[in-house]
XYZ file of C-alpha atoms in Angstrom:
712
model
C 71.550 48.626 143.364
C 74.226 49.651 140.859
C 74.995 53.444 140.649
C 72.539 55.412 138.137
C 69.940 52.539 138.359
C 66.469 53.579 138.484
C 64.694 52.387 141.810
C 61.474 50.195 140.849
C 59.082 49.575 143.621
C 58.083 46.100 143.728
C 55.903 43.623 145.935
C 56.361 39.826 145.188
C 54.087 36.695 146.233
C 54.778 33.191 145.871
C 52.680 29.955 146.219
C 54.135 26.215 146.863
C 52.011 23.362 146.365
C 52.563 19.783 145.177
C 56.024 20.356 143.991
C 55.293 23.597 142.206
C 56.043 27.397 142.826
C 54.068 30.340 141.180
C 55.492 33.682 141.782
C 53.558 36.830 141.294
C 55.296 40.333 141.187
C 53.748 44.082 141.097
C 56.002 46.682 139.954
C 54.959 50.554 140.676
C 51.501 49.011 142.150
C 50.693 47.878 138.670
C 48.924 44.641 137.650
C 50.537 41.726 139.062
C 52.586 39.569 136.726
C 53.255 35.954 136.516
C 56.885 35.472 136.591
C 57.428 32.192 137.290
C 55.413 28.781 137.188
C 57.173 25.580 137.678
C 59.328 23.601 139.541
C 59.695 24.361 143.389
C 62.159 27.399 144.149
C 64.313 27.283 146.935
C 62.942 29.139 150.096
C 65.783 31.484 149.996
C 65.253 32.455 146.170
C 65.232 36.407 145.700
C 61.787 36.896 144.298
C 62.649 40.566 143.600
C 65.430 39.792 141.483
C 63.478 37.024 139.583
C 61.000 39.400 138.946
C 63.261 42.207 137.584
C 65.356 39.497 135.468
C 62.001 39.399 133.299
C 61.805 42.917 132.420
C 62.816 43.137 128.255
C 65.751 45.234 126.984
C 64.611 48.189 125.097
C 65.657 49.087 121.708
C 64.943 51.581 118.714
C 61.355 52.040 117.925
C 60.058 50.509 121.529
C 58.409 52.337 124.331
C 60.746 52.991 127.220
C 60.795 51.346 129.926
C 58.975 48.251 129.107
C 57.389 45.985 131.952
C 56.854 42.105 132.086
C 53.736 40.956 131.044
C 50.950 41.424 133.390
C 47.895 39.217 134.128
C 45.739 41.846 132.437
C 48.312 43.736 129.983
C 46.880 46.993 128.496
C 48.735 49.403 126.281
C 49.379 51.744 129.122
C 51.821 49.402 130.642
C 53.917 49.540 127.347
C 51.955 46.106 126.129
C 51.641 46.177 122.480
C 50.228 42.747 122.017
C 46.256 41.770 122.539
C 45.038 43.507 125.794
C 43.397 41.493 128.542
C 40.808 43.759 128.968
C 38.968 45.491 125.950
C 37.077 48.998 127.595
C 34.742 51.355 126.303
C 34.342 55.117 128.207
C 31.089 56.568 128.859
C 31.204 58.226 125.710
C 31.166 54.595 123.745
C 34.844 55.206 122.365
C 37.587 52.801 123.266
C 39.366 53.475 126.742
C 42.830 52.267 127.972
C 42.646 50.906 131.181
C 44.762 52.540 133.735
C 44.924 49.542 136.597
C 46.488 49.897 139.722
C 46.956 47.374 142.772
C 44.570 48.474 145.406
C 44.670 45.283 148.034
C 46.591 41.793 147.879
C 45.117 39.023 150.127
C 46.867 35.933 150.589
C 45.539 32.925 151.887
C 46.915 29.172 152.034
C 47.675 28.596 148.148
C 45.447 31.124 147.186
C 46.123 34.689 146.150
C 43.408 37.509 145.430
C 44.175 41.053 143.710
C 42.193 43.876 143.688
C 42.612 46.492 141.153
C 41.265 49.719 140.399
C 41.118 52.318 137.592
C 42.910 55.290 138.133
C 40.102 57.069 136.349
C 37.732 54.977 138.189
C 36.150 53.500 134.820
C 36.587 49.804 135.987
C 37.373 47.653 139.216
C 39.171 44.307 138.726
C 39.690 41.363 140.840
C 41.953 38.627 140.004
C 41.413 35.092 141.727
C 44.169 32.798 141.836
C 44.944 29.114 143.423
C 47.126 26.518 143.251
C 45.966 23.297 144.066
C 46.981 20.016 145.546
C 47.567 18.528 142.154
C 49.859 21.165 141.181
C 47.508 23.177 138.863
C 47.387 26.757 138.825
C 43.896 28.454 138.225
C 43.075 32.139 137.466
C 39.797 34.106 137.028
C 39.079 37.632 136.556
C 35.957 39.663 137.436
C 35.800 43.136 136.065
C 32.878 45.760 137.099
C 32.465 48.794 134.975
C 31.613 52.166 136.704
C 30.367 55.575 135.600
C 28.967 54.457 132.326
C 31.730 52.379 131.119
C 31.097 49.025 129.332
C 33.303 45.956 129.028
C 34.054 44.011 125.687
C 36.848 41.198 125.905
C 38.212 40.020 129.167
C 40.268 37.276 129.535
C 40.904 34.652 132.459
C 44.305 35.971 132.881
C 47.535 36.497 130.560
C 49.778 33.540 130.783
C 53.929 34.293 129.656
C 55.015 31.232 127.591
C 58.665 30.880 127.945
C 60.704 31.503 125.100
C 62.158 27.723 125.202
C 58.500 26.752 124.576
C 58.324 27.026 120.864
C 55.619 24.457 119.826
C 51.974 24.666 120.079
C 50.041 21.250 120.211
C 46.122 21.896 120.166
C 43.221 19.497 118.818
C 40.747 20.183 116.168
C 38.562 17.414 114.736
C 35.077 17.066 113.190
C 31.791 15.234 113.996
C 33.135 11.426 114.458
C 36.358 12.448 114.291
C 36.972 14.314 117.460
C 40.441 14.944 118.870
C 42.785 15.396 115.949
C 45.916 16.722 116.841
C 47.713 19.690 115.248
C 50.721 21.107 115.955
C 52.548 24.519 115.015
C 55.397 26.833 116.136
C 55.302 30.129 117.373
C 55.673 32.973 114.764
C 55.735 36.653 115.425
C 51.672 37.510 115.400
C 48.645 36.093 116.540
C 47.701 32.592 116.576
C 43.645 32.605 117.379
C 41.177 29.860 117.546
C 37.660 29.961 118.902
C 34.427 28.494 118.836
C 31.299 30.357 117.911
C 28.962 27.463 117.874
C 27.796 28.389 121.549
C 29.054 25.028 122.784
C 32.552 23.921 122.876
C 32.630 22.442 119.628
C 33.888 19.036 117.972
C 36.812 21.201 116.515
C 37.599 23.337 119.486
C 38.620 21.705 122.634
C 39.836 24.837 124.726
C 43.234 23.788 125.727
C 46.674 24.127 124.106
C 49.986 22.924 125.084
C 53.474 24.432 124.586
C 56.243 22.317 124.280
C 60.038 22.685 124.258
C 61.914 21.421 121.049
C 62.680 18.013 122.682
C 59.801 17.404 124.692
C 57.771 14.237 124.294
C 55.346 12.001 126.071
C 57.539 10.770 128.559
C 60.324 13.574 129.016
C 60.701 17.485 128.503
C 59.375 20.502 129.573
C 55.825 21.873 128.777
C 53.205 24.209 129.811
C 49.514 23.122 129.435
C 46.581 25.749 129.596
C 42.753 24.941 129.214
C 39.380 27.045 129.746
C 36.886 25.581 131.885
C 33.953 26.762 129.479
C 31.302 24.730 128.031
C 30.019 27.699 125.468
C 32.198 30.120 122.911
C 35.531 30.708 123.937
C 38.577 32.288 121.983
C 42.118 31.330 122.666
C 45.004 34.175 121.271
C 48.798 32.418 121.289
C 50.670 35.327 120.420
C 54.561 36.513 120.261
C 55.088 40.089 119.878
C 58.622 41.598 117.999
C 60.432 42.157 121.185
C 60.124 38.131 121.451
C 57.799 37.997 124.563
C 54.864 35.443 124.332
C 51.551 35.135 125.970
C 48.471 32.977 126.023
C 44.739 34.403 126.795
C 41.648 32.340 126.946
C 38.127 33.910 127.204
C 34.846 33.843 126.165
C 33.798 34.384 122.599
C 31.583 37.403 122.822
C 31.197 40.128 120.875
C 28.665 42.243 122.974
C 29.950 44.987 125.315
C 28.462 44.759 129.159
C 27.753 47.522 131.358
C 27.502 45.133 134.678
C 29.801 42.906 136.509
C 31.652 40.474 134.066
C 33.497 37.081 135.206
C 35.556 35.183 132.986
C 35.844 31.215 133.300
C 38.484 29.963 135.170
C 41.632 29.026 133.500
C 43.810 26.367 134.512
C 47.719 25.951 134.175
C 49.620 22.793 134.523
C 53.551 22.627 133.951
C 55.477 19.467 133.681
C 59.348 18.750 133.248
C 58.584 15.137 132.672
C 56.992 15.444 129.439
C 53.240 15.340 128.211
C 52.257 12.632 130.824
C 53.099 14.971 133.318
C 50.671 17.715 132.445
C 47.728 14.731 131.648
C 48.475 13.319 135.413
C 47.206 17.110 136.906
C 44.521 17.554 134.429
C 43.225 13.631 134.780
C 42.997 14.866 138.796
C 41.416 18.010 137.871
C 38.123 16.111 136.215
C 38.165 13.355 138.480
C 37.289 15.164 141.751
C 33.685 15.935 140.947
C 33.252 12.256 139.796
C 34.870 10.973 143.445
C 32.544 12.979 145.341
C 29.486 11.710 143.177
C 30.369 8.085 143.144
C 31.809 7.476 146.408
C 29.140 5.312 147.756
C 28.792 3.147 144.661
C 29.323 -0.401 144.971
C 30.392 -0.547 141.483
C 31.367 3.074 140.565
C 31.857 2.335 137.003
C 29.385 -0.449 135.632
C 29.874 -1.849 132.170
C 26.918 0.036 129.860
C 24.456 -1.096 127.275
C 23.138 1.633 125.249
C 20.314 0.725 122.904
C 20.403 3.352 120.428
C 22.460 1.320 117.434
C 20.614 -1.530 117.863
C 16.975 -0.128 117.483
C 17.228 3.743 117.040
C 13.541 5.049 117.379
C 11.954 1.517 117.020
C 11.344 0.911 120.745
C 9.280 -2.312 121.721
C 9.386 -3.143 125.449
C 9.146 -6.671 124.652
C 12.159 -6.663 122.012
C 14.024 -4.189 124.691
C 13.543 -6.794 127.370
C 15.021 -9.476 125.008
C 17.939 -7.043 124.298
C 18.498 -6.305 128.098
C 18.574 -10.256 128.830
C 21.289 -10.578 126.353
C 23.358 -7.807 127.088
C 22.995 -8.991 130.948
C 24.546 -12.347 129.864
C 27.483 -10.536 127.951
C 28.477 -8.582 131.335
C 26.313 -5.408 130.793
C 25.523 -3.903 134.356
C 23.543 -0.665 133.368
C 20.926 -0.364 130.619
C 20.409 3.280 128.817
C 17.142 3.640 126.974
C 18.363 6.100 124.560
C 16.297 8.239 122.240
C 12.640 7.349 121.465
C 11.027 6.453 124.448
C 8.933 9.811 124.739
C 5.613 11.055 123.220
C 5.736 11.067 119.424
C 9.135 10.364 118.495
C 9.274 8.359 116.039
C 12.159 9.857 114.133
C 14.451 13.021 114.549
C 11.701 15.455 113.239
C 9.304 15.847 115.937
C 8.611 15.888 119.669
C 11.689 16.978 121.384
C 10.416 19.033 124.268
C 7.605 16.887 125.210
C 8.984 14.515 128.091
C 6.364 12.507 128.668
C 6.460 8.765 128.067
C 4.757 7.653 124.426
C 1.811 5.483 125.806
C 1.776 3.845 122.275
C 5.353 2.190 122.670
C 5.085 1.863 126.238
C 1.408 1.257 127.223
C 2.117 0.448 130.941
C 4.694 2.854 131.133
C 8.592 2.383 131.692
C 7.947 0.361 135.001
C 7.874 -2.924 133.271
C 11.051 -2.683 131.467
C 12.775 -1.006 134.587
C 11.740 -4.202 136.502
C 12.929 -6.554 134.126
C 16.000 -4.583 133.626
C 16.809 -4.886 137.583
C 15.760 -8.385 137.999
C 18.812 -9.061 135.711
C 20.933 -7.141 138.283
C 21.422 -4.104 136.032
C 20.979 -0.492 136.742
C 18.565 1.788 134.622
C 19.403 4.788 132.590
C 17.701 7.307 130.261
C 18.436 9.473 127.468
C 17.504 13.506 127.403
C 17.756 16.136 125.165
C 16.410 19.017 127.384
C 17.689 22.243 125.671
C 16.348 21.100 122.327
C 12.828 21.427 120.766
C 11.327 20.455 117.698
C 8.934 23.101 115.803
C 6.665 19.919 115.626
C 6.271 19.468 119.129
C 3.400 20.663 121.810
C 6.013 22.959 123.620
C 7.156 24.781 120.417
C 3.270 25.394 119.640
C 2.775 26.685 122.987
C 5.746 28.693 123.758
C 7.398 30.014 120.530
C 8.934 32.678 122.468
C 11.198 29.992 124.051
C 13.614 29.561 121.131
C 16.739 30.764 121.376
C 18.378 32.735 118.641
C 16.906 35.034 115.525
C 13.567 34.311 113.669
C 14.233 32.460 110.387
C 17.545 30.572 111.580
C 17.879 27.422 109.937
C 17.261 24.548 111.965
C 19.871 21.699 112.997
C 19.176 17.960 113.007
C 15.455 19.337 112.783
C 15.359 21.227 115.923
C 15.639 24.312 117.533
C 17.466 25.638 120.980
C 15.374 26.382 123.972
C 16.562 29.861 125.682
C 17.697 28.764 129.032
C 18.226 32.165 129.894
C 14.590 32.327 130.788
C 13.942 31.170 134.175
C 10.222 29.921 132.987
C 12.496 27.341 130.685
C 14.645 26.507 133.590
C 11.764 25.417 135.433
C 9.784 23.643 132.859
C 13.068 21.503 132.247
C 13.424 20.811 135.745
C 9.821 19.758 136.393
C 10.005 17.519 133.118
C 13.031 15.742 134.015
C 11.914 15.808 138.094
C 8.666 13.889 136.935
C 10.617 10.964 135.087
C 13.286 10.466 137.806
C 10.891 10.841 140.562
C 8.391 8.111 139.220
C 11.272 5.779 138.051
C 14.413 3.826 139.590
C 16.651 5.836 137.342
C 20.235 6.405 138.560
C 21.632 7.702 135.156
C 21.295 10.529 132.261
C 22.733 10.619 128.918
C 22.408 14.493 128.278
C 22.627 15.300 124.881
C 22.748 18.375 122.658
C 22.669 17.647 118.936
C 23.274 20.949 117.234
C 25.219 24.362 117.570
C 23.620 27.605 118.445
C 22.899 30.551 116.128
C 23.547 33.403 118.005
C 24.200 31.787 121.467
C 25.585 34.008 124.100
C 27.403 32.920 127.254
C 24.378 33.427 129.219
C 22.990 29.962 127.921
C 26.148 28.353 129.163
C 25.493 29.828 132.823
C 22.057 28.928 132.733
C 22.728 25.494 131.870
C 25.399 24.949 134.689
C 22.438 26.484 136.881
C 19.952 23.804 135.591
C 22.440 20.903 136.133
C 23.546 21.765 139.668
C 19.656 22.217 140.450
C 19.003 18.626 139.056
C 22.101 17.562 140.918
C 20.845 19.008 144.083
C 17.272 17.441 143.786
C 18.617 13.963 142.807
C 22.282 13.543 144.144
C 22.341 9.856 143.406
C 21.666 10.327 139.513
C 24.818 10.465 137.433
C 24.721 12.642 134.280
C 26.716 11.548 131.066
C 27.654 14.577 128.847
C 26.900 14.079 125.086
C 26.719 16.577 122.133
C 26.669 14.854 119.110
C 29.386 12.788 120.738
C 32.331 15.178 121.435
C 30.888 18.347 121.074
C 30.933 19.576 124.492
C 33.920 18.017 126.410
C 35.743 20.763 128.788
C 36.337 21.326 132.438
C 33.573 23.360 132.930
C 30.932 20.604 132.091
C 33.361 18.006 133.854
C 32.526 19.734 137.087
C 28.918 19.091 136.672
C 28.844 15.283 135.238
C 30.679 12.156 135.574
C 31.273 10.781 132.045
C 31.581 12.188 128.623
C 30.468 10.475 125.233
C 33.766 10.927 123.312
C 32.187 10.434 120.309
C 29.315 9.279 118.275
C 31.552 7.180 116.054
C 31.833 3.550 117.478
C 34.303 2.565 114.942
C 37.383 0.872 116.990
C 40.248 2.191 114.803
C 38.873 5.951 114.955
C 38.170 5.403 118.840
C 41.831 4.027 119.288
C 43.230 7.412 117.957
C 40.732 9.846 119.584
C 40.937 8.258 123.229
C 44.810 8.173 122.743
C 44.629 11.918 121.981
C 41.476 12.759 124.631
C 43.896 11.270 127.107
C 46.013 14.331 127.307
C 43.192 15.827 129.065
C 40.662 13.826 130.065
C 40.833 10.791 132.624
C 40.536 7.188 130.968
C 37.321 6.853 133.281
C 35.341 9.710 132.281
C 35.678 8.897 128.429
C 32.354 6.332 127.908
C 33.857 3.593 125.186
C 31.320 1.437 123.446
C 31.664 -1.846 121.556
C 29.811 -1.147 118.300
C 27.883 -3.317 115.711
C 29.871 -5.644 113.537
C 29.405 -3.293 110.501
C 30.044 0.264 112.099
C 27.051 2.697 111.375
C 29.467 5.891 110.802
C 32.152 4.231 108.916
C 31.003 0.906 107.150
C 33.889 -0.949 108.587
C 33.924 -4.438 109.613
C 36.489 -4.956 112.635
C 37.214 -7.842 114.550
C 35.493 -8.303 118.032
C 38.840 -8.680 120.035
C 39.755 -5.360 118.790
C 36.437 -3.894 119.372
C 36.337 -5.246 122.883
C 39.815 -4.427 123.933
C 39.574 -0.377 122.450
C 36.601 -0.080 124.609
C 37.929 -1.873 127.564
C 40.692 0.841 127.903
C 37.916 3.128 128.972
C 34.484 3.101 130.499
C 33.491 0.312 128.758
C 30.170 -0.489 127.264
C 28.198 -2.028 124.344
C 26.237 -0.256 121.866
C 24.932 -2.809 119.506
C 22.209 -5.442 119.059
C 23.661 -8.561 121.040
C 21.473 -10.772 119.029
C 23.656 -10.452 116.144
C 26.601 -11.804 117.787
C 28.074 -15.176 116.683
C 29.045 -17.611 119.657
C 32.518 -16.844 118.836
C 32.048 -12.976 119.190
C 30.156 -13.479 122.600
C 32.606 -15.645 123.880
C 35.588 -12.805 123.109
C 33.251 -9.736 124.371
C 32.364 -11.876 127.446
C 36.323 -12.540 128.005
C 37.248 -9.005 127.830
C 34.252 -7.589 129.512
C 35.377 -9.953 132.246
C 38.591 -8.955 132.402
C 37.798 -5.350 132.449
C 35.096 -5.808 135.581
C 38.038 -7.470 137.638
C 40.655 -4.832 136.482
C 38.847 -1.717 136.565
C 39.512 -0.624 139.879
C 43.234 -1.033 139.077
C 42.835 0.801 135.629
C 41.285 4.014 137.315
C 43.486 4.354 139.852
C 46.574 3.816 138.055
C 48.980 6.472 136.846
C 48.174 6.577 132.928
C 50.985 6.911 130.476
C 51.026 7.406 126.373
C 54.106 5.783 125.496
C 56.187 7.511 122.548
C 56.228 5.471 119.410
C 58.405 5.451 116.344
C 55.700 3.966 114.310
C 52.615 5.897 113.317
C 50.439 3.307 112.998
C 50.770 2.129 116.828
C 49.035 3.806 119.780
C 50.702 2.829 122.771
C 49.692 3.562 126.412
C 49.708 2.116 129.851
C 48.587 2.075 133.354
C 50.861 1.692 136.176
C 50.664 1.628 140.188
C 53.323 1.650 142.623
C 52.226 0.253 145.852
C 53.753 1.454 149.125
C 54.882 -2.162 150.090
C 56.718 -2.535 146.618
C 53.862 -4.556 144.952
C 53.809 -2.783 142.052
C 51.918 -3.476 138.544
C 51.020 -2.220 134.978
C 49.162 -3.046 132.037
C 50.313 -2.024 128.579
C 48.068 -1.666 125.384
C 49.664 -1.720 122.112
C 46.802 -0.892 119.698
C 47.945 -1.398 115.898
C 45.598 0.748 113.667
C 47.146 -0.144 110.137
C 50.135 -1.594 108.462
C 53.729 -0.644 109.820
C 56.492 0.715 107.372
C 58.580 -2.067 109.026
C 58.348 -5.624 109.004
C 58.997 -6.039 112.672
C 57.338 -4.303 115.677
C 59.476 -1.555 117.194
C 60.228 -1.728 120.715
C 59.193 1.467 122.966
C 60.249 2.725 126.471
C 57.754 1.994 128.897
C 57.196 4.597 131.959
C 56.296 4.915 135.308
C 58.359 1.755 136.672
C 60.798 1.259 139.292
C 63.739 0.835 137.761
C 65.690 -1.524 140.411
C 62.146 -3.871 140.363
C 62.096 -7.052 138.728
C 58.546 -7.550 136.886
C 57.149 -10.790 135.783
C 55.294 -10.058 132.630
C 52.932 -11.748 130.269
C 51.003 -11.081 127.021
C 47.063 -11.619 128.487
C 45.319 -12.257 124.961
C 47.800 -14.880 123.236
C 44.645 -15.933 121.380
C 44.243 -12.518 119.397
C 47.805 -12.656 117.972
C 47.999 -13.206 114.489
C 49.948 -16.595 114.263
C 50.791 -16.027 110.115
C 52.895 -12.931 111.288
C 55.016 -14.692 113.787
C 57.764 -17.217 113.146
C 58.684 -17.430 116.872
C 55.125 -18.414 117.864
C 56.811 -21.254 120.203
C 58.211 -18.279 122.424
C 56.848 -18.527 125.990
C 55.947 -14.827 126.142
C 53.922 -15.146 122.526
C 52.125 -18.292 124.267
C 51.086 -16.200 127.317
C 53.866 -17.285 129.530
C 55.618 -15.054 131.902
C 58.899 -13.468 131.233
C 61.145 -11.739 133.672
C 62.897 -8.236 133.326
C 63.786 -5.248 135.295
C 61.988 -1.939 135.169
C 65.365 -0.379 133.801
C 65.379 -2.783 130.978
C 61.845 -2.003 130.244
C 61.938 1.598 130.279
C 65.306 1.168 127.874
C 63.227 -0.449 125.413
C 64.089 -4.170 126.152
C 60.312 -5.524 125.554
C 59.483 -6.137 121.926
C 55.992 -7.507 121.197
C 55.050 -9.742 118.476
C 54.136 -8.501 115.100
C 50.537 -7.599 114.687
C 47.704 -7.276 112.036
C 46.097 -4.023 111.573
C 43.106 -3.547 114.041
C 45.066 -5.837 116.432
C 45.126 -4.866 120.373
C 47.798 -6.579 122.382
C 47.703 -6.429 126.305
C 50.538 -6.925 128.290
C 50.406 -7.434 132.386
C 53.591 -6.649 134.412
C 53.570 -7.517 138.167
C 56.553 -6.814 140.657
C 58.549 -10.052 141.625
C 57.878 -10.883 145.400
C 61.231 -11.798 147.206
C 62.163 -15.448 146.856
C 60.067 -15.984 143.993
C 61.829 -17.809 141.551
C 61.648 -17.871 137.483
């Protein structure tokens, strides 16, 4: 230490796993700070020096001295931005927590920090974990003392390095989810929140911070997402001295006089572009699915959902006809959607009355299920347990079970049940259990078709409890999360389900974009994607069957139309693509997913690549042409995830979908589906140029490494 320099007491900790290092430091026994999260640091790294170098310089008009941004920043630390914890004292006035570190426990790749307030108004626990996918998780728990109350509590304040100048997140709407939006940091706050009581179509709880030169395949970025399915708030802030932070927490205006726990916030860092972040977040979403699906002979069966074929018009004989046709086309699971329960002829009535409609199904569901199973298909069913129609036996018997204030507007002709009441959860568990116990059902499509009015975090916690209770009672039943499509997609719900319904839009053009953007966070196999009707019910567009089918085959494939409407040519095409999906889904859903950088805004290109231990590598490339390109010829783009030294035999899998009128080189071997050979280095340098494509066209290319001794 140099002469005249003030001594600062400092403690440091580091976590190392999966090529990542996280370093935490506590100055003068204060709240720890995250001083590094990124590439692995050398074992001999001077953590004390690293921490001290995060201290900002002082200047006129500033507090002296300044400290690093802590995981729970407060004004008493000299932090002039948004606090991590809002506290009210016993007198009801705003209080500034004065936190001190009382204990730190390190175990494996986790840390637990216990903090106390010097005036004993609150105690705090910060739980931190670095997992084997390189994800860092933070969670805060606060307990008020001596009459104090707690308002805002973030999961942990995360510093955003100044080299990450761009903020990328997603807005959206019903049938138009996951719309990318980008802005730069500026002095002040960028705040996004959902007050819907659910995640929301426009509010995926995640944001990415990017370096100026970051792309899909290269550059530095940091991704942050909150694992929570209710109302939430994100604050991304730059204060005048240049320091930046991001906080996530529950959007809740109430103040609480008891223990408060934040949801978990998850961080991923990449120096290999946005695809590096996606790999870590994909693994996070897959973990529950793997445990749930591990004993399945077919872990991702092709779905048939009857909703856009019949809506509420349920007839056992017609449903049997539809099921038979769906099975011929390749469906492996039949999902009976809304309309099967007592009195449900439209969306104005009967939600909450979960008994089989004897008028529609005089012999119950067993004959339909038996028929479906005789075709070799599994059987699934739709529920919307959290909702109730006022015109229902349940609402008439228990008006006190409705959530929210009296006089609130309905949403889709329905209201919300207050799941925080144990009697409501017990009723729903009993009703769902009765159906599952009496029938051979292995799948639930769990819907949630309206926002909440005055929804509280307790509703989300209660939902989790109900889902966990059902999972314990029926471990072989999968659950899909649907909320008017993509209204509840987040890592909280993904820990309790195996699939999400990305959008109520089956328009393949919309799906192409949405799936591409959602893949920044959500693993491909978790995204349900269906081949919709010839005329799309949400957009009115008529799109080619080949395009509709290939878009669905990029994700967890299904059909959602009246299969009896198909022409012979459409049926042949759908069977062809479905057969390809079945033969390749194991590869697709175990391979590394890469979005490709494209200089053509009308192209959404992505690929799945796997590297075998024996050098037997493979990739599948999807080139989705949404609209007419600005230039005549397709632009080449760089592939990703290949071995530079390897040679790949590559071929166009679907030359029959190629628009011949646009291509004057149709005699080329590649355009006719014959193999050509290029190195991984050449492919990743942009050597592959695909044939020209019409709008609403998907070209699919497969590559396989050349085995020794194989000649061209």
